PDB file of C-alpha atoms in Angstrom:
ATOM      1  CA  UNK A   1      61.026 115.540  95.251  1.00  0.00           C
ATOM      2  CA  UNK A   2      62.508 119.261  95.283  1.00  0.00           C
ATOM      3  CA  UNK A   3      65.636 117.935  94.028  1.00  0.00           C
ATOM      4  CA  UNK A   4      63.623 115.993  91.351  1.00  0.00           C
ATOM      5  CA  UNK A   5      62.050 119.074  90.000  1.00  0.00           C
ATOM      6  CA  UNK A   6      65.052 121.036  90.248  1.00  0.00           C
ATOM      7  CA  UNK A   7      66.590 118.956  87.549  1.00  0.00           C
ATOM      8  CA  UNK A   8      63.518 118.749  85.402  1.00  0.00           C
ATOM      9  CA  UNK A   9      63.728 122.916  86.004  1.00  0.00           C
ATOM     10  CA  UNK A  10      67.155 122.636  84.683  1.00  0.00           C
ATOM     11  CA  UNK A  11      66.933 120.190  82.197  1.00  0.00           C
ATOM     12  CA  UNK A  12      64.135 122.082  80.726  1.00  0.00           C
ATOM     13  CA  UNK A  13      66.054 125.466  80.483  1.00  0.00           C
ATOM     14  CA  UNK A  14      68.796 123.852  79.099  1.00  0.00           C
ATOM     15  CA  UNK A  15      66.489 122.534  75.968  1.00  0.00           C
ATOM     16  CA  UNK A  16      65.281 125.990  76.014  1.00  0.00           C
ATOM     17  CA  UNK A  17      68.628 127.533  75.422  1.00  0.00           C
ATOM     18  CA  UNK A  18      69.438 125.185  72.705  1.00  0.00           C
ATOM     19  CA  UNK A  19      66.285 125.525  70.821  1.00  0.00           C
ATOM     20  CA  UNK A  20      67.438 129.550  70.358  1.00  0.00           C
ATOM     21  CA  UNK A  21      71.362 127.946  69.268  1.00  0.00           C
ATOM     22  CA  UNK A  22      69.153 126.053  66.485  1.00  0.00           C
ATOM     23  CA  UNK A  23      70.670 125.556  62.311  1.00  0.00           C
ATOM     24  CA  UNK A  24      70.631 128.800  60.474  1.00  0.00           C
ATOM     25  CA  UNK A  25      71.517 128.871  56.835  1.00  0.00           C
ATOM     26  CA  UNK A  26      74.987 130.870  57.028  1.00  0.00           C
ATOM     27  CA  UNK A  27      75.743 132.473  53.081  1.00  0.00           C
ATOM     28  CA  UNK A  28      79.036 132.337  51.596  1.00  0.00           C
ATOM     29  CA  UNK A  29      79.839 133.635  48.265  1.00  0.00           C
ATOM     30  CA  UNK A  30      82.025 131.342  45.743  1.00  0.00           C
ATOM     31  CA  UNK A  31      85.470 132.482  45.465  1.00  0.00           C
ATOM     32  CA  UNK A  32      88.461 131.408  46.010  1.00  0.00           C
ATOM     33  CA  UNK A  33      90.101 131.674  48.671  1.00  0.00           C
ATOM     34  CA  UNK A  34      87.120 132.430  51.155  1.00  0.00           C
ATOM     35  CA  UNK A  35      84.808 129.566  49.893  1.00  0.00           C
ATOM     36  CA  UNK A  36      85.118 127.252  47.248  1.00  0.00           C
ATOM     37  CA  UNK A  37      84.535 123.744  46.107  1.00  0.00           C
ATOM     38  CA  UNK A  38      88.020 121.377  47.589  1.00  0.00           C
ATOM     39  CA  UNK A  39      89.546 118.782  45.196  1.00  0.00           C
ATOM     40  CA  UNK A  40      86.491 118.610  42.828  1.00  0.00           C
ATOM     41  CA  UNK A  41      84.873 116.624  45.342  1.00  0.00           C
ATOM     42  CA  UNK A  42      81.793 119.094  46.362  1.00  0.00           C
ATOM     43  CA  UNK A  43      83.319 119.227  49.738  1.00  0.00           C
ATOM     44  CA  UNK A  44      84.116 123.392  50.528  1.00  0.00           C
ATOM     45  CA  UNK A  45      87.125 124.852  51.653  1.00  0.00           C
ATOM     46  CA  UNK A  46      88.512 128.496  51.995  1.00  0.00           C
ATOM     47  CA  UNK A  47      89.065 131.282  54.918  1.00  0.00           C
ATOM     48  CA  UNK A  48      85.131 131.992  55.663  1.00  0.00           C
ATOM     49  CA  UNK A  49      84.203 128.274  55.300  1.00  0.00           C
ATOM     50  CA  UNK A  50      87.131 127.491  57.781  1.00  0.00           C
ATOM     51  CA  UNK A  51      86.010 130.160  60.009  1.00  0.00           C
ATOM     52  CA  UNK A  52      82.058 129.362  59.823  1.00  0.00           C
ATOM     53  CA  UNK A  53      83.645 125.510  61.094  1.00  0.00           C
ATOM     54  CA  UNK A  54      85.376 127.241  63.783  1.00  0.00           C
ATOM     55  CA  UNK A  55      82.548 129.449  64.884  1.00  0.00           C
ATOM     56  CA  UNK A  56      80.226 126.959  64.672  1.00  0.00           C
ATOM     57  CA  UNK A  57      82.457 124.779  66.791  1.00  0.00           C
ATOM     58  CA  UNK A  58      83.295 127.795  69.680  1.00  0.00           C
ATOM     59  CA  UNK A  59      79.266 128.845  69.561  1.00  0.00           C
ATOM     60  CA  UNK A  60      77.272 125.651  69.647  1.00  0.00           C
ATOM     61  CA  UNK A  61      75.735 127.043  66.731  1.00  0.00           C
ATOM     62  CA  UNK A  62      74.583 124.868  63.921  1.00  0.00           C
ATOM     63  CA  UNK A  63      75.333 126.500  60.160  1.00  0.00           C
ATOM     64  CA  UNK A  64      73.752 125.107  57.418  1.00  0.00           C
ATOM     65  CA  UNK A  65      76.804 126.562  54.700  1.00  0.00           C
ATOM     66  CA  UNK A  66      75.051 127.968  51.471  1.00  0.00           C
ATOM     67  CA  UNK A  67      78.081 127.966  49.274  1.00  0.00           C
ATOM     68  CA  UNK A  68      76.890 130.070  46.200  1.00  0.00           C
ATOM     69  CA  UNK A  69      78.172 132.441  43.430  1.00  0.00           C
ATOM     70  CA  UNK A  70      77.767 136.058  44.479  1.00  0.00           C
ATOM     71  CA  UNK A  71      74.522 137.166  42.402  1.00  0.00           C
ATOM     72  CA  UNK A  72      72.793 134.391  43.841  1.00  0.00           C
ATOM     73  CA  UNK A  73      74.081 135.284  47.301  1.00  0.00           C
ATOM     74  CA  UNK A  74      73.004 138.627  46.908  1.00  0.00           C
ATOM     75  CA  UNK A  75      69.303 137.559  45.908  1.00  0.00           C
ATOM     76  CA  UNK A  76      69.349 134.602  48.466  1.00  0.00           C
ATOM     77  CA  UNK A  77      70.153 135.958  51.728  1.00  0.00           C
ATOM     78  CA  UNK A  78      67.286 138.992  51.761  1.00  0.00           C
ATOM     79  CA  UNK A  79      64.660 136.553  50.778  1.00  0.00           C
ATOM     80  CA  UNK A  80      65.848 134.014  53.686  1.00  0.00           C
ATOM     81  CA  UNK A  81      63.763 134.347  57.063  1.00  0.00           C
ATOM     82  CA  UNK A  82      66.077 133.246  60.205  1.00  0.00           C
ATOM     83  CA  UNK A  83      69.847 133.324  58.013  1.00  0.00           C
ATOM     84  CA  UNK A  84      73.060 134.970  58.447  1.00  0.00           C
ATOM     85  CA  UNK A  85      75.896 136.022  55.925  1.00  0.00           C
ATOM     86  CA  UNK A  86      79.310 136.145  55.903  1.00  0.00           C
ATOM     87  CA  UNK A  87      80.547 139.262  52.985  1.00  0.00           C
ATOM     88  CA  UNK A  88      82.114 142.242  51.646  1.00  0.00           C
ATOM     89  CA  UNK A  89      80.940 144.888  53.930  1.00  0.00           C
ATOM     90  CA  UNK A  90      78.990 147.117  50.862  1.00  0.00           C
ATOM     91  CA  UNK A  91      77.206 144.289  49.839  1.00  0.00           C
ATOM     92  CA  UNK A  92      74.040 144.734  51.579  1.00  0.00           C
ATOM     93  CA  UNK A  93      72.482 147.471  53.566  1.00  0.00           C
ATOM     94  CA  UNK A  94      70.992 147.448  57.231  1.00  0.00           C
ATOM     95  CA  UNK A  95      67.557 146.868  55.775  1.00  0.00           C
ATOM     96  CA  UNK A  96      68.775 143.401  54.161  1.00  0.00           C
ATOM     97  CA  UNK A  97      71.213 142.786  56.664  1.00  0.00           C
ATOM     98  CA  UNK A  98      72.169 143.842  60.184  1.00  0.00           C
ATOM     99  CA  UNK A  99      76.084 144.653  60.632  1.00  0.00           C
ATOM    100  CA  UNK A 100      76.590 142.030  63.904  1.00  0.00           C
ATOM    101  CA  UNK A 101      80.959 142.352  63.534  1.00  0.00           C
ATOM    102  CA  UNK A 102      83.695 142.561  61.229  1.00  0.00           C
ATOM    103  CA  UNK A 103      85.259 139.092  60.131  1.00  0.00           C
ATOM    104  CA  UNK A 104      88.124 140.046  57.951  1.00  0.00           C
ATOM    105  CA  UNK A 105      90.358 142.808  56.439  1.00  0.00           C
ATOM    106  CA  UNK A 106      92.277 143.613  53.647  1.00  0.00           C
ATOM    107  CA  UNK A 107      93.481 145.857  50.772  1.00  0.00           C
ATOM    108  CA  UNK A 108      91.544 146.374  47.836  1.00  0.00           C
ATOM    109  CA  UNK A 109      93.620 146.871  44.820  1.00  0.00           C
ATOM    110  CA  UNK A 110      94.012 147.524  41.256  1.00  0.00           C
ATOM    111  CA  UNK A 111      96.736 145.449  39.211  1.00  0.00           C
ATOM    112  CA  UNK A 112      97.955 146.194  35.797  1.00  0.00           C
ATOM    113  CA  UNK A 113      99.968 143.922  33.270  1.00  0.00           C
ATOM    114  CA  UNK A 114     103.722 143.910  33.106  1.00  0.00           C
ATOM    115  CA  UNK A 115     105.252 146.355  31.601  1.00  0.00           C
ATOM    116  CA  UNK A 116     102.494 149.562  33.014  1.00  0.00           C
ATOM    117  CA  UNK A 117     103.115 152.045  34.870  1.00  0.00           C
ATOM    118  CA  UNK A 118     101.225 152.302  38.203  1.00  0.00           C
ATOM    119  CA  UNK A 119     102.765 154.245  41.096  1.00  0.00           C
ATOM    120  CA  UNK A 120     100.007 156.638  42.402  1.00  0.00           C
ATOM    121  CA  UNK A 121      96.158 157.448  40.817  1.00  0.00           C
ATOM    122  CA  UNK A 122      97.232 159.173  38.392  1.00  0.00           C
ATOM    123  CA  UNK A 123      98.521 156.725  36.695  1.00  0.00           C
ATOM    124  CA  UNK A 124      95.441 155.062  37.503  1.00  0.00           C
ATOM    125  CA  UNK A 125      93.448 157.439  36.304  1.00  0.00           C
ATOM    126  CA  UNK A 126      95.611 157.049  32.888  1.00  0.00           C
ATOM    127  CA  UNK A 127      96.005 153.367  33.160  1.00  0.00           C
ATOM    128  CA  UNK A 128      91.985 153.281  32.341  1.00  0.00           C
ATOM    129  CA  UNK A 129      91.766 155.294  29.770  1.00  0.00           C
ATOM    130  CA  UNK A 130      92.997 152.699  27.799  1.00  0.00           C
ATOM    131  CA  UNK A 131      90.823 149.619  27.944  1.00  0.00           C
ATOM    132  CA  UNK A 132      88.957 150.219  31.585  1.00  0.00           C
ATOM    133  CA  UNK A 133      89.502 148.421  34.567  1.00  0.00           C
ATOM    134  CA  UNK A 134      87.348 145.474  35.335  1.00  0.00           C
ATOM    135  CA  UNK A 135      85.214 145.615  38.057  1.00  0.00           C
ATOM    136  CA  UNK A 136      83.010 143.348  39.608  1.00  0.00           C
ATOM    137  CA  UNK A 137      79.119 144.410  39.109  1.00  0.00           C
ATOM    138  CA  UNK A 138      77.146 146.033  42.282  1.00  0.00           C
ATOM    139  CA  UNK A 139      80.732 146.421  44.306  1.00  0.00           C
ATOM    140  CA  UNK A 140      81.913 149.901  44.921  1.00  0.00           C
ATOM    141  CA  UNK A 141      85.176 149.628  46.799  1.00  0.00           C
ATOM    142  CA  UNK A 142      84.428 152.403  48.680  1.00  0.00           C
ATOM    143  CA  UNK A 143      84.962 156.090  46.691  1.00  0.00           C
ATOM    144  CA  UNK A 144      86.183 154.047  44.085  1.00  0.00           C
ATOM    145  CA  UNK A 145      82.960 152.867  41.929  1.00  0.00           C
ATOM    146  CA  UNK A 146      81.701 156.562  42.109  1.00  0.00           C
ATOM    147  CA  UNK A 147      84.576 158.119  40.812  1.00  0.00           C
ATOM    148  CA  UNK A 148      84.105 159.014  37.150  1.00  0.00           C
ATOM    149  CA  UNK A 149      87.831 159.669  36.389  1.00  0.00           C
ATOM    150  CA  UNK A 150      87.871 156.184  36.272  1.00  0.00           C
ATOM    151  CA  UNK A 151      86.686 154.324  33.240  1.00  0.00           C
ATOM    152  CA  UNK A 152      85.635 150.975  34.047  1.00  0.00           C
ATOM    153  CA  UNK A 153      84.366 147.881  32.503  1.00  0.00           C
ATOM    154  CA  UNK A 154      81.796 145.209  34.389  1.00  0.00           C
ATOM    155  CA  UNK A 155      83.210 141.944  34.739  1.00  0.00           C
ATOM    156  CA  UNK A 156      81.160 138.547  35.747  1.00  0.00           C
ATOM    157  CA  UNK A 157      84.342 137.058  37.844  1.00  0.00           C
ATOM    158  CA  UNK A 158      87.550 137.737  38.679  1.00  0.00           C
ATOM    159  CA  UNK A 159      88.328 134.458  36.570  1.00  0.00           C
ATOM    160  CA  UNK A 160      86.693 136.266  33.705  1.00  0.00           C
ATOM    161  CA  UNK A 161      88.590 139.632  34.231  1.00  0.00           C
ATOM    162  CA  UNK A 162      92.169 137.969  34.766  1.00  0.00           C
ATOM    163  CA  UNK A 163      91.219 136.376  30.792  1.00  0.00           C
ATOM    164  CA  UNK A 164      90.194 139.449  29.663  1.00  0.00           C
ATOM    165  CA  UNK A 165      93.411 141.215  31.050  1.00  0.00           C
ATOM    166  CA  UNK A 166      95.281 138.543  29.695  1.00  0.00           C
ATOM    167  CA  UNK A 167      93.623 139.014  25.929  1.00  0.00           C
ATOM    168  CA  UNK A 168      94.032 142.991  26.430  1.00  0.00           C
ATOM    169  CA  UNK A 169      90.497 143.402  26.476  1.00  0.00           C
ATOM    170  CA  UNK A 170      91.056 145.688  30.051  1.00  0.00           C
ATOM    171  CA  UNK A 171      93.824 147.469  31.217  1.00  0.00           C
ATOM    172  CA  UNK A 172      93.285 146.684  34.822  1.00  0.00           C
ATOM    173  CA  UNK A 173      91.522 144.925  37.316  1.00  0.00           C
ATOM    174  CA  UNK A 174      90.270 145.762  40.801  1.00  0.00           C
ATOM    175  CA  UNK A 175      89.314 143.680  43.505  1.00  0.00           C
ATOM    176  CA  UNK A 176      90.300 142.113  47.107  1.00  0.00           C
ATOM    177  CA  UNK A 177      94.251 141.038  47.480  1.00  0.00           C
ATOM    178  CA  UNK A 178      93.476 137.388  48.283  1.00  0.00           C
ATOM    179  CA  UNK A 179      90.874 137.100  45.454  1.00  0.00           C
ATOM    180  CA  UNK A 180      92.805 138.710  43.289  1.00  0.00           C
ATOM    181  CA  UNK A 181      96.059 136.890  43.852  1.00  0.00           C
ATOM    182  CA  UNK A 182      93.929 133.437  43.585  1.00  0.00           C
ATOM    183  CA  UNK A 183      92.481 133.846  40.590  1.00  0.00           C
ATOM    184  CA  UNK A 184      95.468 134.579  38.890  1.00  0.00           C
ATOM    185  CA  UNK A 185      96.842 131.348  39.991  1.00  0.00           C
ATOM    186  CA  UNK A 186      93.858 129.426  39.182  1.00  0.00           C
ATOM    187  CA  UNK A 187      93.960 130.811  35.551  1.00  0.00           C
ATOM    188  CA  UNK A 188      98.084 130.249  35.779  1.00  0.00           C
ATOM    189  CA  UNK A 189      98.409 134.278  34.979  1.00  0.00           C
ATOM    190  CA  UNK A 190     100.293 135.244  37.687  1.00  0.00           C
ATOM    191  CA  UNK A 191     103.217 135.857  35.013  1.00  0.00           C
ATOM    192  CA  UNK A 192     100.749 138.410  33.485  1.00  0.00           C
ATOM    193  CA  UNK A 193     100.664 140.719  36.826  1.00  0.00           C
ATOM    194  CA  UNK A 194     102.588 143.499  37.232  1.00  0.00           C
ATOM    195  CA  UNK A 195     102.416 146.790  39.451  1.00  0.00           C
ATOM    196  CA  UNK A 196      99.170 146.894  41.904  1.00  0.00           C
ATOM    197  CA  UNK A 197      98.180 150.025  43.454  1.00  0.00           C
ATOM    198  CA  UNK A 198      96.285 149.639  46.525  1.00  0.00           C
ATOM    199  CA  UNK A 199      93.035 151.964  47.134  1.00  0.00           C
ATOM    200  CA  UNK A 200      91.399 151.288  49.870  1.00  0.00           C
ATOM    201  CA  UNK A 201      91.114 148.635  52.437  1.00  0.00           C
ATOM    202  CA  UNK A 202      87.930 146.238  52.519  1.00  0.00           C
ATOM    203  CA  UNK A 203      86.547 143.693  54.919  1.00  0.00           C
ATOM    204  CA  UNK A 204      84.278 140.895  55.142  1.00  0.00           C
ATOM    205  CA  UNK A 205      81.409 141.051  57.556  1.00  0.00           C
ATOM    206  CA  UNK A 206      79.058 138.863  59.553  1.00  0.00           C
ATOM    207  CA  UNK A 207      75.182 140.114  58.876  1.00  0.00           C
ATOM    208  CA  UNK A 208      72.144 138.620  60.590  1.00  0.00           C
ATOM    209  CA  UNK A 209      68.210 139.206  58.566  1.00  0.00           C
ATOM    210  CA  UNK A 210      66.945 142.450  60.715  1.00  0.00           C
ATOM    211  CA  UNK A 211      64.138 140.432  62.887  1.00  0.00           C
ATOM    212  CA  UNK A 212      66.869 138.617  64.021  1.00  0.00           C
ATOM    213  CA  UNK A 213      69.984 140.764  65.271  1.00  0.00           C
ATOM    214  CA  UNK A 214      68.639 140.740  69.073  1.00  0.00           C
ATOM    215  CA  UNK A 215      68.061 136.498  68.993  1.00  0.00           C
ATOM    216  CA  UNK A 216      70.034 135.034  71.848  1.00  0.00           C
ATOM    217  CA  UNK A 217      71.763 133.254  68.731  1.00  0.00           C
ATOM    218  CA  UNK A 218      73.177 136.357  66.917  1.00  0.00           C
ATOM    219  CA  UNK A 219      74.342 137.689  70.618  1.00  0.00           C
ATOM    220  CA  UNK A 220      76.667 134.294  70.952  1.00  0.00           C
ATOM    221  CA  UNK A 221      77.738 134.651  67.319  1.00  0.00           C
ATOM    222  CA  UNK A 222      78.735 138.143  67.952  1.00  0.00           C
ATOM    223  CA  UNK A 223      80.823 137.690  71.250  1.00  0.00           C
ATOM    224  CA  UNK A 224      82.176 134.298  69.747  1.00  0.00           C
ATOM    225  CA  UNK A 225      83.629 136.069  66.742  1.00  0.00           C
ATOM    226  CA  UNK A 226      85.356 138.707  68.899  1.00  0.00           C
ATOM    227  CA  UNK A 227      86.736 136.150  70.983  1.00  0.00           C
ATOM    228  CA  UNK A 228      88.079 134.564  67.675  1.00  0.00           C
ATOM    229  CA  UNK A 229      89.725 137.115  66.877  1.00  0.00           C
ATOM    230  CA  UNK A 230      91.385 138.311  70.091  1.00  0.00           C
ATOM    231  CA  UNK A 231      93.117 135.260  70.424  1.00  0.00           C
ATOM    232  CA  UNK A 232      94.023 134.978  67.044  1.00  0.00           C
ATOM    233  CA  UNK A 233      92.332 132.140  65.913  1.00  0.00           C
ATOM    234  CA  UNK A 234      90.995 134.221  62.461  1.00  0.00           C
ATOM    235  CA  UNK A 235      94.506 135.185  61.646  1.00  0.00           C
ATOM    236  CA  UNK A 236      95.862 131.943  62.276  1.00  0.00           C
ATOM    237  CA  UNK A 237      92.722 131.077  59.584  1.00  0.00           C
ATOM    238  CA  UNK A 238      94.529 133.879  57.028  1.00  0.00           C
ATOM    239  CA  UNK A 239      98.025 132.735  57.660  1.00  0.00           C
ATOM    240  CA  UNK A 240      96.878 128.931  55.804  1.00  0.00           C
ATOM    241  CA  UNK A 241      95.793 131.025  52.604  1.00  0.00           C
ATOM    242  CA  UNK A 242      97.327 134.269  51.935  1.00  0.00           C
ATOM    243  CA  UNK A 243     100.921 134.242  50.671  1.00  0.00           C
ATOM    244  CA  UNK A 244     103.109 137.276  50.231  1.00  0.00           C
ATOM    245  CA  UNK A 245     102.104 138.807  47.159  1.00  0.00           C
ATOM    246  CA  UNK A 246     104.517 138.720  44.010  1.00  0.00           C
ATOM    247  CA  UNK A 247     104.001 141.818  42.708  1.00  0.00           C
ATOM    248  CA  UNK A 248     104.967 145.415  43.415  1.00  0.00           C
ATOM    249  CA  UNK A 249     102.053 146.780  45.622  1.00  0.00           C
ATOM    250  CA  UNK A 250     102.283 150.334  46.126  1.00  0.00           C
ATOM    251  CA  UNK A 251      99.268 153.003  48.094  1.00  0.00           C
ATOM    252  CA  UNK A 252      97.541 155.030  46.267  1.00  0.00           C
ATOM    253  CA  UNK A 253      98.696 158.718  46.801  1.00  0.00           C
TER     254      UNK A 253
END
């Protein structure tokens, strides 16, 4: 009999433990090449859909993926109760999201047609004066979005900007590497690119709803994701996507 209720002790911990590992909705925005829709098929594929899959996988925790274009994801995630996030770092503040660990990083540049000159941010600075750079709305890129030196122009997508680029309508655009460098293959404008001047480094970051950030859940998602990438498993992720950039990047001095 004591080893009877032993196991009915332990058996009912265990349902315990994974009622708290339970489905959350998990937000991705829609862009290529972190999430986006694979072959036409409404299937989604990309670096944060690939590494929800894995974390999901590693945790035990169930993600229902909300694949959705970023002014919807923006709106979305605040009004969810029990859901977690997976974006740009400046996106949303402590009150709307609790920082729980850093996914991804990379450079955050500004790319010019052929033919400009872009070596440092002065040129920059020049380079805008133009047309504007196109930038995406409620993103800062850290200093960058503030500084008035800078004209720029508000752009929908990075789709959108690469077309307006293309039609001269901008004399720049500024955004993530990857995202970048993807949308000007999916518009078939990577001919079009020419210098890029990197100005600051970005990331993508895993945010739980406030109420939330202490839940036994957003403690395994945490420790899970650090394990990810400690043994390489989220640059192994990167490796499938990014591809060395063909144009000339240079750092903004």
């Amino acid at each position: 009999m004591l080893l009877k209720g032993w196991n009915l002790l332990g058996f009912c911990l265990l349902c315990g433990y994974a009622s708290t590992l339970r489905s959350a909705n998990l937000y991705l925005t829609e862009v290529t090449p972190f999430a986006f829709v694979k072959d036409g098929k409404g299937s989604y594929d990309g670096i944060n859909v690939r590494i929800a899959h894995e974390l999901s996988r590693r945790s035990g925790v169930s993600f229902e993926l909300v694949v959705v274009p970023s002014a919807r994801h923006l709106l979305m995630f605040p009004a969810d109760k029990e859901a977690y996030s997976i974006s740009q770092a400046e996106n949303f503040t402590e009150q709307e999201g609790i920082f729980l660990s850093e996914v991804t990083q990379f450079p955050i540049m500004v790319v010019a047609p052929r033919g400009a000159v872009l070596k440092n941010y002065d040129d920059l600075i020049a380079l805008s004066m133009e047309r504007g750079i196109g930038m995406m709305r409620r993103l800062s890129y850290g200093s960058f979005g503030q500084d008035e030196r800078v004209r720029k122009v508000e752009i929908n997508t990075l789709e959108n900007g690469m077309r307006m680029l293309e039609a001269g309508r901008i004399s720049g655009i500024v955004g993530s590497q990857p995202a970048i460098l993807a949308a000007a293959e999916k518009n078939a404008s990577a001919n079009l690119l020419g210098p890029g001047l990197i100005i600051s480094y970005g990331s993508h970051v895993m945010r739980v709803r406030p109420e939330f950030a202490s839940s036994a859940t957003s403690k395994t998602i945490s420790s899970t994701l650090l394990a990810m990438k400690n043994d390489g498993s989220i640059a192994r992720i990167l490796d499938d996507f990014l591809k060395e950039p063909k144009i000339g990047l240079q750092s903004a001095k």
